[in-house]
Amino acid sequence: MVAEIQNQEKDRMGTAGKVIKCKAAVLWEQNKPFSIEDIEVAPPKAKEVRIKILATGICRTDDHVIKGAMVSKFPVIVGHEATGVVESTGEGVTTVKPGDKVIPLFLPQCRECNVCCNPDGNLCIRSDVTGRGVLADGTTRFTCKGKPVYHFMNTSTFTEYTVVDESSVAKIDDSAPPEKVCLIGCGFSTGYGAAVKTAKVAPGSTCVVFGLGGVGLSVIMGCKSAGASRIIGIDLNKDKFEKAMAVGATECLSPKDSTKPISEVLSEMTGNTVGYTFEVIGRLETMVDALASCHMNYGTSVVVGAPPSAKMLTYDPMLIFTGRTWKGCVFGGWKSRDDVPKLVTDFLAKKFDLDQLITHVLPFKKINEGFELLYSGQSIRTVLTF
């Protein structure tokens, strides 16, 4: 082990300040598979960090870029849920050093903007939600076949090495298993936080979760952790019910099982006591269904699934007037640099189990196979290892 660490140190000493040639999965254009290419990764500039990726999860958000549901420049390296090791740092970096185990953050935390300074805020102004595809100085660190390749959400993890701004990286416990805690970089934290941080689920309450993918299951885990007494999972795909029950759902149902609106079915089932609902799909119709399904006066509904871009929502304002609360949340409401290390520590203390969410582990070169598992509905989370 000591020899291995010394070799790693030598390796880092050998590459710091130099261009690194490595493999990456490049998207050259929309609706095309990933192409494994040899790329060049430039050294980090001031306040930047170059990371060797150890493991990265496949998230539906990455697919939004392929399908054009999310704005991006091409060619691009996507991927945003990962664990890695710091290879080198640019000048002025103080929060991480070479050799640190880290999680790159698609939601930065600059600790200076008005959002970061607000105790309830987490959507830092440095977030790249508009698909700029560059780092803070306006340029990219990736090139392939002589062309610049764009970054994705300040992270770009479908590559052996990436460069991120210091505000987009969190140092984590060195003993954390990379192929598991990478989920804390997006999917798990988003769902779990929606329940415990955004909705602030009360003990003994009734919760309903629409959409039982990886994030939906994480919402269920959060509701259970918060002490909810009844957790109802809803999905059209009944194959997902068994896993939902395993992570904490008390019952599951499909909207297809009744001709009545789902809000009526839930009201009858629960004696009209649904305190919290979560939409974890990103469909406009289910957002309104979820709102209508929580108690008309004291209910809270949280939009967790990313909505389709450039679409408008129509709903009856009486749904809100009677007292309901309708909330959104990004990354579960967590302040990324502050909270990600704490969530990793909680995982190591066995406060939650990420194994339930990971259905497949594949070598990085099989990335296209990993996306096929996502499309076919066979996987919850596929993790790629390097």
mmCIF file of C-alpha atoms in Angstrom:
data_model
loop_
_atom_site.group_PDB
_atom_site.id
_atom_site.type_symbol
_atom_site.label_atom_id
_atom_site.label_comp_id
_atom_site.label_asym_id
_atom_site.label_seq_id
_atom_site.Cartn_x
_atom_site.Cartn_y
_atom_site.Cartn_z
ATOM 1 C CA MET A 1 0.000 0.000 0.000
ATOM 2 C CA VAL A 2 2.803 2.426 0.951
ATOM 3 C CA ALA A 3 4.612 1.627 -2.304
ATOM 4 C CA GLU A 4 1.378 2.200 -4.208
ATOM 5 C CA ILE A 5 0.934 5.626 -2.604
ATOM 6 C CA GLN A 6 4.565 6.522 -3.379
ATOM 7 C CA ASN A 7 4.021 5.470 -7.001
ATOM 8 C CA GLN A 8 0.888 7.624 -7.157
ATOM 9 C CA GLU A 9 2.897 10.553 -5.780
ATOM 10 C CA LYS A 10 5.584 9.993 -8.436
ATOM 11 C CA ASP A 11 2.906 9.769 -11.110
ATOM 12 C CA ARG A 12 1.392 13.052 -10.005
ATOM 13 C CA MET A 13 4.786 14.712 -9.844
ATOM 14 C CA GLY A 14 5.316 13.469 -13.369
ATOM 15 C CA THR A 15 2.147 14.980 -14.859
ATOM 16 C CA ALA A 16 1.661 18.256 -12.925
ATOM 17 C CA GLY A 17 1.895 21.263 -15.227
ATOM 18 C CA LYS A 18 1.810 19.072 -18.345
ATOM 19 C CA VAL A 19 -0.888 18.193 -20.866
ATOM 20 C CA ILE A 20 -2.299 14.731 -20.110
ATOM 21 C CA LYS A 21 -3.334 12.434 -22.964
ATOM 22 C CA CYS A 22 -6.139 10.069 -21.931
ATOM 23 C CA LYS A 23 -9.380 8.358 -22.988
ATOM 24 C CA ALA A 24 -12.766 10.108 -22.872
ATOM 25 C CA ALA A 25 -16.295 9.458 -24.115
ATOM 26 C CA VAL A 26 -17.013 12.314 -26.519
ATOM 27 C CA LEU A 27 -20.437 13.283 -27.858
ATOM 28 C CA TRP A 28 -19.791 14.794 -31.291
ATOM 29 C CA GLU A 29 -23.459 15.613 -31.938
ATOM 30 C CA GLN A 30 -27.001 14.999 -30.700
ATOM 31 C CA ASN A 31 -28.630 11.570 -30.942
ATOM 32 C CA LYS A 32 -25.330 9.789 -31.603
ATOM 33 C CA PRO A 33 -23.612 7.209 -29.376
ATOM 34 C CA PHE A 34 -20.536 8.064 -27.326
ATOM 35 C CA SER A 35 -17.220 7.778 -29.109
ATOM 36 C CA ILE A 36 -14.228 6.701 -26.985
ATOM 37 C CA GLU A 37 -11.462 9.065 -28.102
ATOM 38 C CA ASP A 38 -7.913 10.029 -27.196
ATOM 39 C CA ILE A 39 -8.095 13.560 -25.827
ATOM 40 C CA GLU A 40 -5.679 16.099 -24.369
ATOM 41 C CA VAL A 41 -6.447 17.609 -20.972
ATOM 42 C CA ALA A 42 -4.637 20.900 -20.294
ATOM 43 C CA PRO A 43 -3.136 21.639 -16.870
ATOM 44 C CA PRO A 44 -5.365 23.545 -14.410
ATOM 45 C CA LYS A 45 -5.165 27.339 -14.498
ATOM 46 C CA ALA A 46 -5.415 29.534 -11.366
ATOM 47 C CA LYS A 47 -8.151 28.369 -8.946
ATOM 48 C CA GLU A 48 -8.676 25.147 -10.951
ATOM 49 C CA VAL A 49 -8.222 21.481 -10.074
ATOM 50 C CA ARG A 50 -7.334 18.556 -12.350
ATOM 51 C CA ILE A 51 -8.913 15.278 -11.236
ATOM 52 C CA LYS A 52 -8.266 11.636 -12.127
ATOM 53 C CA ILE A 53 -11.745 10.060 -12.244
ATOM 54 C CA LEU A 54 -12.126 6.726 -10.402
ATOM 55 C CA ALA A 55 -15.847 6.011 -10.890
ATOM 56 C CA THR A 56 -18.808 7.791 -12.491
ATOM 57 C CA GLY A 57 -22.556 7.143 -12.509
ATOM 58 C CA ILE A 58 -24.881 7.281 -15.511
ATOM 59 C CA CYS A 59 -27.701 9.749 -14.828
ATOM 60 C CA ARG A 60 -30.771 10.597 -16.912
ATOM 61 C CA THR A 61 -29.560 14.225 -17.061
ATOM 62 C CA ASP A 62 -26.607 13.108 -19.217
ATOM 63 C CA ASP A 63 -29.104 11.561 -21.615
ATOM 64 C CA HIS A 64 -30.969 14.899 -21.830
ATOM 65 C CA VAL A 65 -27.909 16.272 -23.668
ATOM 66 C CA ILE A 66 -27.872 13.358 -26.128
ATOM 67 C CA LYS A 67 -31.593 13.820 -26.833
ATOM 68 C CA GLY A 68 -31.436 17.621 -27.034
ATOM 69 C CA ALA A 69 -33.751 18.157 -24.035
ATOM 70 C CA MET A 70 -30.916 20.082 -22.390
ATOM 71 C CA VAL A 71 -28.936 22.858 -24.062
ATOM 72 C CA SER A 72 -25.287 22.050 -24.770
ATOM 73 C CA LYS A 73 -22.518 22.924 -27.186
ATOM 74 C CA PHE A 74 -20.880 20.116 -29.181
ATOM 75 C CA PRO A 75 -18.539 18.301 -29.129
ATOM 76 C CA VAL A 76 -18.933 17.796 -25.392
ATOM 77 C CA ILE A 77 -17.855 15.480 -22.569
ATOM 78 C CA VAL A 78 -20.859 14.892 -20.310
ATOM 79 C CA GLY A 79 -21.055 13.035 -16.983
ATOM 80 C CA HIS A 80 -21.497 14.812 -13.657
ATOM 81 C CA GLU A 81 -21.778 12.157 -10.925
ATOM 82 C CA ALA A 82 -18.320 10.926 -9.928
ATOM 83 C CA THR A 83 -15.534 10.287 -7.452
ATOM 84 C CA GLY A 84 -11.899 11.024 -8.217
ATOM 85 C CA VAL A 85 -8.449 11.900 -6.897
ATOM 86 C CA VAL A 86 -6.831 15.316 -7.272
ATOM 87 C CA GLU A 87 -3.918 14.985 -9.730
ATOM 88 C CA SER A 88 -2.739 18.605 -9.585
ATOM 89 C CA THR A 89 -3.969 22.096 -8.710
ATOM 90 C CA GLY A 90 -3.588 25.526 -10.254
ATOM 91 C CA GLU A 91 -2.176 28.439 -8.296
ATOM 92 C CA GLY A 92 -4.271 29.831 -5.449
ATOM 93 C CA VAL A 93 -6.145 26.586 -4.712
ATOM 94 C CA THR A 94 -6.392 26.145 -0.927
ATOM 95 C CA THR A 95 -9.253 23.690 -0.248
ATOM 96 C CA VAL A 96 -7.843 20.553 -1.919
ATOM 97 C CA LYS A 97 -4.374 19.178 -2.660
ATOM 98 C CA PRO A 98 -2.922 16.438 -4.902
ATOM 99 C CA GLY A 99 -3.884 12.993 -3.596
ATOM 100 C CA ASP A 100 -7.163 14.115 -1.985
ATOM 101 C CA LYS A 101 -10.216 11.973 -2.724
ATOM 102 C CA VAL A 102 -12.929 14.271 -4.093
ATOM 103 C CA ILE A 103 -16.392 14.508 -5.611
ATOM 104 C CA PRO A 104 -16.780 17.012 -8.497
ATOM 105 C CA LEU A 105 -19.848 19.234 -8.049
ATOM 106 C CA PHE A 106 -22.253 20.103 -10.879
ATOM 107 C CA LEU A 107 -23.691 22.653 -8.433
ATOM 108 C CA PRO A 108 -20.765 24.836 -7.344
ATOM 109 C CA GLN A 109 -20.502 26.717 -4.054
ATOM 110 C CA CYS A 110 -18.392 29.861 -4.454
ATOM 111 C CA ARG A 111 -19.207 30.945 -0.864
ATOM 112 C CA GLU A 112 -19.282 34.582 -2.032
ATOM 113 C CA CYS A 113 -22.471 35.209 -4.067
ATOM 114 C CA ASN A 114 -25.760 36.254 -2.427
ATOM 115 C CA VAL A 115 -27.140 32.717 -2.853
ATOM 116 C CA CYS A 116 -24.166 31.076 -1.134
ATOM 117 C CA CYS A 117 -24.348 33.684 1.650
ATOM 118 C CA ASN A 118 -28.054 32.978 2.281
ATOM 119 C CA PRO A 119 -28.496 30.060 4.734
ATOM 120 C CA ASP A 120 -31.370 28.682 2.612
ATOM 121 C CA GLY A 121 -29.716 29.157 -0.788
ATOM 122 C CA ASN A 122 -27.760 26.597 -2.803
ATOM 123 C CA LEU A 123 -28.083 27.540 -6.508
ATOM 124 C CA CYS A 124 -24.713 29.333 -6.737
ATOM 125 C CA ILE A 125 -24.406 31.926 -9.503
ATOM 126 C CA ARG A 126 -21.471 29.956 -10.922
ATOM 127 C CA SER A 127 -23.786 27.080 -11.910
ATOM 128 C CA ASP A 128 -23.691 26.361 -15.638
ATOM 129 C CA VAL A 129 -27.355 25.661 -16.292
ATOM 130 C CA THR A 130 -27.396 27.376 -19.691
ATOM 131 C CA GLY A 131 -24.833 25.081 -21.351
ATOM 132 C CA ARG A 132 -21.944 27.570 -21.678
ATOM 133 C CA GLY A 133 -19.603 24.583 -21.635
ATOM 134 C CA VAL A 134 -16.518 26.442 -20.421
ATOM 135 C CA LEU A 135 -14.732 27.080 -17.116
ATOM 136 C CA ALA A 136 -14.775 30.396 -15.217
ATOM 137 C CA ASP A 137 -12.253 32.054 -17.564
ATOM 138 C CA GLY A 138 -14.441 31.309 -20.600
ATOM 139 C CA THR A 139 -12.269 28.583 -22.137
ATOM 140 C CA THR A 140 -12.162 24.767 -22.228
ATOM 141 C CA ARG A 141 -9.373 22.433 -21.029
ATOM 142 C CA PHE A 142 -10.217 19.595 -23.443
ATOM 143 C CA THR A 143 -9.086 19.100 -27.037
ATOM 144 C CA CYS A 144 -9.655 16.176 -29.394
ATOM 145 C CA LYS A 145 -8.314 15.836 -32.938
ATOM 146 C CA GLY A 146 -7.242 19.470 -32.744
ATOM 147 C CA LYS A 147 -10.727 20.730 -31.843
ATOM 148 C CA PRO A 148 -11.866 22.218 -28.515
ATOM 149 C CA VAL A 149 -14.276 19.947 -26.628
ATOM 150 C CA TYR A 150 -16.773 21.565 -24.253
ATOM 151 C CA HIS A 151 -17.347 20.947 -20.558
ATOM 152 C CA PHE A 152 -20.690 19.929 -19.038
ATOM 153 C CA MET A 153 -22.167 21.416 -15.848
ATOM 154 C CA ASN A 154 -18.741 22.376 -14.475
ATOM 155 C CA THR A 155 -17.804 18.689 -14.174
ATOM 156 C CA SER A 156 -17.402 16.448 -17.301
ATOM 157 C CA THR A 157 -16.706 13.065 -15.716
ATOM 158 C CA PHE A 158 -16.926 10.644 -18.670
ATOM 159 C CA THR A 159 -13.164 10.939 -19.060
ATOM 160 C CA GLU A 160 -10.060 9.597 -17.301
ATOM 161 C CA TYR A 161 -9.064 13.162 -16.326
ATOM 162 C CA THR A 162 -11.072 16.372 -16.008
ATOM 163 C CA VAL A 163 -10.483 19.967 -14.892
ATOM 164 C CA VAL A 164 -12.933 21.838 -12.659
ATOM 165 C CA ASP A 165 -13.041 25.179 -10.850
ATOM 166 C CA GLU A 166 -12.140 24.996 -7.147
ATOM 167 C CA SER A 167 -15.712 26.003 -6.294
ATOM 168 C CA SER A 168 -16.892 22.775 -8.005
ATOM 169 C CA VAL A 169 -15.025 20.195 -5.941
ATOM 170 C CA ALA A 170 -15.482 18.746 -2.444
ATOM 171 C CA LYS A 171 -12.828 16.851 -0.479
ATOM 172 C CA ILE A 172 -14.262 13.661 1.035
ATOM 173 C CA ASP A 173 -13.149 10.968 3.473
ATOM 174 C CA ASP A 174 -10.266 9.003 1.975
ATOM 175 C CA SER A 175 -11.782 5.650 3.007
ATOM 176 C CA ALA A 176 -14.986 6.177 0.977
ATOM 177 C CA PRO A 177 -15.517 3.558 -1.791
ATOM 178 C CA PRO A 178 -15.480 5.543 -5.088
ATOM 179 C CA GLU A 179 -17.899 3.272 -6.981
ATOM 180 C CA LYS A 180 -20.570 3.891 -4.308
ATOM 181 C CA VAL A 181 -20.153 7.462 -3.068
ATOM 182 C CA CYS A 182 -20.138 8.828 -6.632
ATOM 183 C CA LEU A 183 -23.965 8.725 -6.288
ATOM 184 C CA ILE A 184 -23.684 11.431 -3.613
ATOM 185 C CA GLY A 185 -22.513 13.712 -6.451
ATOM 186 C CA CYS A 186 -26.043 13.794 -7.889
ATOM 187 C CA GLY A 187 -28.778 11.157 -7.776
ATOM 188 C CA PHE A 188 -28.828 10.088 -4.153
ATOM 189 C CA SER A 189 -28.350 13.565 -2.656
ATOM 190 C CA THR A 190 -31.002 15.081 -4.919
ATOM 191 C CA GLY A 191 -33.699 12.651 -3.791
ATOM 192 C CA TYR A 192 -32.693 12.249 -0.155
ATOM 193 C CA GLY A 193 -32.373 16.031 0.316
ATOM 194 C CA ALA A 194 -35.748 16.700 -1.332
ATOM 195 C CA ALA A 195 -37.310 14.815 1.594
ATOM 196 C CA VAL A 196 -35.130 15.728 4.564
ATOM 197 C CA LYS A 197 -34.039 19.246 3.598
ATOM 198 C CA THR A 198 -36.509 20.784 1.113
ATOM 199 C CA ALA A 199 -39.809 19.253 2.254
ATOM 200 C CA LYS A 200 -38.599 18.732 5.841
ATOM 201 C CA VAL A 201 -40.815 15.646 6.141
ATOM 202 C CA ALA A 202 -42.307 15.386 9.637
ATOM 203 C CA PRO A 203 -42.233 12.144 11.673
ATOM 204 C CA GLY A 204 -45.462 10.138 11.418
ATOM 205 C CA SER A 205 -46.531 11.768 8.151
ATOM 206 C CA THR A 206 -47.780 10.269 4.881
ATOM 207 C CA CYS A 207 -45.619 10.800 1.766
ATOM 208 C CA VAL A 208 -46.228 9.969 -1.898
ATOM 209 C CA VAL A 209 -43.405 9.600 -4.428
ATOM 210 C CA PHE A 210 -44.205 9.819 -8.165
ATOM 211 C CA GLY A 211 -41.468 8.071 -10.191
ATOM 212 C CA LEU A 212 -39.414 5.174 -8.829
ATOM 213 C CA GLY A 213 -36.082 5.560 -10.599
ATOM 214 C CA GLY A 214 -32.826 6.098 -8.702
ATOM 215 C CA VAL A 215 -33.755 9.580 -7.491
ATOM 216 C CA GLY A 216 -37.297 8.503 -6.549
ATOM 217 C CA LEU A 217 -35.901 5.634 -4.486
ATOM 218 C CA SER A 218 -33.575 8.125 -2.783
ATOM 219 C CA VAL A 219 -36.614 10.288 -1.920
ATOM 220 C CA ILE A 220 -38.190 7.199 -0.301
ATOM 221 C CA MET A 221 -34.981 6.658 1.701
ATOM 222 C CA GLY A 222 -35.164 10.294 2.845
ATOM 223 C CA CYS A 223 -38.837 10.009 3.858
ATOM 224 C CA LYS A 224 -38.042 6.863 5.828
ATOM 225 C CA SER A 225 -35.046 8.504 7.503
ATOM 226 C CA ALA A 226 -37.274 11.470 8.476
ATOM 227 C CA GLY A 227 -39.704 9.088 10.190
ATOM 228 C CA ALA A 228 -42.652 9.078 7.762
ATOM 229 C CA SER A 229 -45.151 6.379 8.765
ATOM 230 C CA ARG A 230 -46.605 5.812 5.294
ATOM 231 C CA ILE A 231 -44.674 6.082 2.041
ATOM 232 C CA ILE A 232 -46.579 5.371 -1.169
ATOM 233 C CA GLY A 233 -44.618 4.811 -4.386
ATOM 234 C CA ILE A 234 -46.238 5.486 -7.758
ATOM 235 C CA ASP A 235 -45.010 4.309 -11.153
ATOM 236 C CA LEU A 236 -46.483 2.914 -14.368
ATOM 237 C CA ASN A 237 -43.798 0.200 -14.328
ATOM 238 C CA LYS A 238 -44.738 -2.345 -11.651
ATOM 239 C CA ASP A 239 -41.324 -4.019 -11.952
ATOM 240 C CA LYS A 240 -40.036 -1.097 -9.873
ATOM 241 C CA PHE A 241 -42.310 -1.817 -6.883
ATOM 242 C CA GLU A 242 -40.181 -4.523 -5.290
ATOM 243 C CA LYS A 243 -37.091 -2.287 -5.021
ATOM 244 C CA ALA A 244 -39.220 0.632 -3.763
ATOM 245 C CA MET A 245 -40.590 -1.568 -0.965
ATOM 246 C CA ALA A 246 -37.058 -2.776 -0.179
ATOM 247 C CA VAL A 247 -35.813 0.793 0.427
ATOM 248 C CA GLY A 248 -38.770 1.859 2.559
ATOM 249 C CA ALA A 249 -42.043 2.279 0.638
ATOM 250 C CA THR A 250 -44.998 0.893 2.592
ATOM 251 C CA GLU A 251 -47.105 0.344 -0.544
ATOM 252 C CA CYS A 252 -46.983 1.001 -4.293
ATOM 253 C CA LEU A 253 -49.553 1.574 -7.005
ATOM 254 C CA SER A 254 -49.872 2.277 -10.709
ATOM 255 C CA PRO A 255 -52.160 5.076 -11.953
ATOM 256 C CA LYS A 256 -53.372 2.578 -14.575
ATOM 257 C CA ASP A 257 -55.050 0.496 -11.844
ATOM 258 C CA SER A 258 -57.955 2.935 -11.484
ATOM 259 C CA THR A 259 -60.104 5.048 -13.765
ATOM 260 C CA LYS A 260 -60.232 7.749 -11.075
ATOM 261 C CA PRO A 261 -57.644 10.560 -10.947
ATOM 262 C CA ILE A 262 -54.640 9.511 -8.860
ATOM 263 C CA SER A 263 -55.268 12.361 -6.385
ATOM 264 C CA GLU A 264 -58.723 10.892 -5.578
ATOM 265 C CA VAL A 265 -57.321 7.370 -5.239
ATOM 266 C CA LEU A 266 -54.685 8.619 -2.787
ATOM 267 C CA SER A 267 -57.169 10.706 -0.810
ATOM 268 C CA GLU A 268 -59.423 7.653 -0.346
ATOM 269 C CA MET A 269 -56.500 5.371 0.490
ATOM 270 C CA THR A 270 -55.114 7.653 3.161
ATOM 271 C CA GLY A 271 -58.257 9.263 4.583
ATOM 272 C CA ASN A 272 -57.103 12.536 3.001
ATOM 273 C CA THR A 273 -53.886 12.791 5.031
ATOM 274 C CA VAL A 274 -51.107 13.103 2.423
ATOM 275 C CA GLY A 275 -48.667 15.623 3.879
ATOM 276 C CA TYR A 276 -45.976 15.509 1.207
ATOM 277 C CA THR A 277 -45.761 14.574 -2.464
ATOM 278 C CA PHE A 278 -42.690 14.438 -4.705
ATOM 279 C CA GLU A 279 -42.640 14.522 -8.513
ATOM 280 C CA VAL A 280 -39.463 12.736 -9.555
ATOM 281 C CA ILE A 281 -40.123 12.288 -13.277
ATOM 282 C CA GLY A 282 -40.077 15.720 -14.915
ATOM 283 C CA ARG A 283 -43.488 15.507 -16.643
ATOM 284 C CA LEU A 284 -45.809 18.505 -16.536
ATOM 285 C CA GLU A 285 -48.949 16.376 -16.027
ATOM 286 C CA THR A 286 -47.498 14.502 -13.073
ATOM 287 C CA MET A 287 -46.339 17.780 -11.486
ATOM 288 C CA VAL A 288 -49.971 18.916 -11.367
ATOM 289 C CA ASP A 289 -51.120 15.449 -10.238
ATOM 290 C CA ALA A 290 -48.567 15.511 -7.414
ATOM 291 C CA LEU A 291 -49.699 18.989 -6.357
ATOM 292 C CA ALA A 292 -53.362 17.939 -6.361
ATOM 293 C CA SER A 293 -52.490 14.793 -4.385
ATOM 294 C CA CYS A 294 -51.116 16.490 -1.276
ATOM 295 C CA HIS A 295 -53.532 17.847 1.351
ATOM 296 C CA MET A 296 -55.391 20.887 0.003
ATOM 297 C CA ASN A 297 -54.493 23.012 3.034
ATOM 298 C CA TYR A 298 -51.359 21.784 4.803
ATOM 299 C CA GLY A 299 -49.799 19.683 2.029
ATOM 300 C CA THR A 300 -46.411 20.328 0.435
ATOM 301 C CA SER A 301 -45.486 19.166 -3.068
ATOM 302 C CA VAL A 302 -41.875 19.200 -4.249
ATOM 303 C CA VAL A 303 -40.791 19.240 -7.916
ATOM 304 C CA VAL A 304 -37.628 17.102 -8.032
ATOM 305 C CA GLY A 305 -37.603 15.882 -11.654
ATOM 306 C CA ALA A 306 -36.045 18.342 -14.124
ATOM 307 C CA PRO A 307 -38.861 19.823 -16.264
ATOM 308 C CA PRO A 308 -38.655 19.804 -20.074
ATOM 309 C CA SER A 309 -37.091 23.028 -21.369
ATOM 310 C CA ALA A 310 -39.279 25.700 -23.040
ATOM 311 C CA LYS A 311 -42.581 24.235 -21.828
ATOM 312 C CA MET A 312 -45.313 26.081 -19.910
ATOM 313 C CA LEU A 313 -47.477 24.584 -17.196
ATOM 314 C CA THR A 314 -51.224 25.189 -16.788
ATOM 315 C CA TYR A 315 -52.948 24.475 -13.490
ATOM 316 C CA ASP A 316 -55.962 25.535 -11.443
ATOM 317 C CA PRO A 317 -54.836 28.308 -9.020
ATOM 318 C CA MET A 318 -57.397 27.043 -6.486
ATOM 319 C CA LEU A 319 -54.919 24.204 -5.857
ATOM 320 C CA ILE A 320 -52.580 26.796 -4.290
ATOM 321 C CA PHE A 321 -55.159 29.205 -2.848
ATOM 322 C CA THR A 322 -56.425 26.647 -0.329
ATOM 323 C CA GLY A 323 -53.019 26.600 1.360
ATOM 324 C CA ARG A 324 -50.808 24.051 -0.383
ATOM 325 C CA THR A 325 -47.076 24.725 -0.692
ATOM 326 C CA TRP A 326 -45.409 24.042 -4.051
ATOM 327 C CA LYS A 327 -41.627 23.917 -3.977
ATOM 328 C CA GLY A 328 -38.759 23.146 -6.264
ATOM 329 C CA CYS A 329 -35.335 21.890 -5.310
ATOM 330 C CA VAL A 330 -31.974 21.595 -6.994
ATOM 331 C CA PHE A 331 -29.514 18.992 -5.680
ATOM 332 C CA GLY A 332 -31.820 18.318 -2.728
ATOM 333 C CA GLY A 333 -31.287 21.815 -1.325
ATOM 334 C CA TRP A 334 -27.752 20.928 -0.163
ATOM 335 C CA LYS A 335 -24.928 23.471 -0.161
ATOM 336 C CA SER A 336 -22.575 21.342 -2.209
ATOM 337 C CA ARG A 337 -19.086 21.938 -0.798
ATOM 338 C CA ASP A 338 -20.370 22.064 2.786
ATOM 339 C CA ASP A 339 -22.789 19.140 2.684
ATOM 340 C CA VAL A 340 -21.330 16.527 0.292
ATOM 341 C CA PRO A 341 -18.454 15.631 2.678
ATOM 342 C CA LYS A 342 -21.010 15.268 5.526
ATOM 343 C CA LEU A 343 -23.207 12.980 3.419
ATOM 344 C CA VAL A 344 -20.167 10.802 2.648
ATOM 345 C CA THR A 345 -19.414 10.624 6.387
ATOM 346 C CA ASP A 346 -23.060 9.652 7.048
ATOM 347 C CA PHE A 347 -22.755 6.903 4.426
ATOM 348 C CA LEU A 348 -19.608 5.551 6.110
ATOM 349 C CA ALA A 349 -21.526 5.618 9.427
ATOM 350 C CA LYS A 350 -24.168 3.404 7.707
ATOM 351 C CA LYS A 351 -26.956 5.993 8.004
ATOM 352 C CA PHE A 352 -28.122 4.971 4.502
ATOM 353 C CA ASP A 353 -27.328 2.214 2.023
ATOM 354 C CA LEU A 354 -26.296 3.084 -1.533
ATOM 355 C CA ASP A 355 -25.960 -0.559 -2.626
ATOM 356 C CA GLN A 356 -29.740 -0.704 -3.162
ATOM 357 C CA LEU A 357 -29.435 1.905 -5.936
ATOM 358 C CA ILE A 358 -26.492 0.407 -7.862
ATOM 359 C CA THR A 359 -27.669 -2.346 -10.197
ATOM 360 C CA HIS A 360 -24.740 -2.506 -12.627
ATOM 361 C CA VAL A 361 -20.995 -1.800 -12.522
ATOM 362 C CA LEU A 362 -19.230 -1.713 -15.908
ATOM 363 C CA PRO A 363 -15.788 -0.729 -17.178
ATOM 364 C CA PHE A 364 -15.729 2.798 -18.623
ATOM 365 C CA LYS A 365 -15.268 1.573 -22.206
ATOM 366 C CA LYS A 366 -18.743 -0.035 -22.010
ATOM 367 C CA ILE A 367 -20.463 3.350 -21.553
ATOM 368 C CA ASN A 368 -22.823 2.825 -24.512
ATOM 369 C CA GLU A 369 -23.954 -0.464 -22.951
ATOM 370 C CA GLY A 370 -24.605 1.431 -19.707
ATOM 371 C CA PHE A 371 -26.903 3.862 -21.517
ATOM 372 C CA GLU A 372 -28.734 0.945 -23.173
ATOM 373 C CA LEU A 373 -29.479 -0.376 -19.659
ATOM 374 C CA LEU A 374 -30.915 3.064 -18.785
ATOM 375 C CA TYR A 375 -33.137 3.161 -21.887
ATOM 376 C CA SER A 376 -34.446 -0.372 -21.399
ATOM 377 C CA GLY A 377 -35.366 0.328 -17.771
ATOM 378 C CA GLN A 378 -33.177 -2.551 -16.564
ATOM 379 C CA SER A 379 -30.883 -0.375 -14.457
ATOM 380 C CA ILE A 380 -31.419 1.996 -11.557
ATOM 381 C CA ARG A 381 -27.830 3.235 -11.464
ATOM 382 C CA THR A 382 -25.010 1.948 -13.619
ATOM 383 C CA VAL A 383 -21.579 2.947 -12.345
ATOM 384 C CA LEU A 384 -18.604 3.042 -14.711
ATOM 385 C CA THR A 385 -15.169 2.314 -13.273
ATOM 386 C CA PHE A 386 -11.757 3.247 -14.642
#
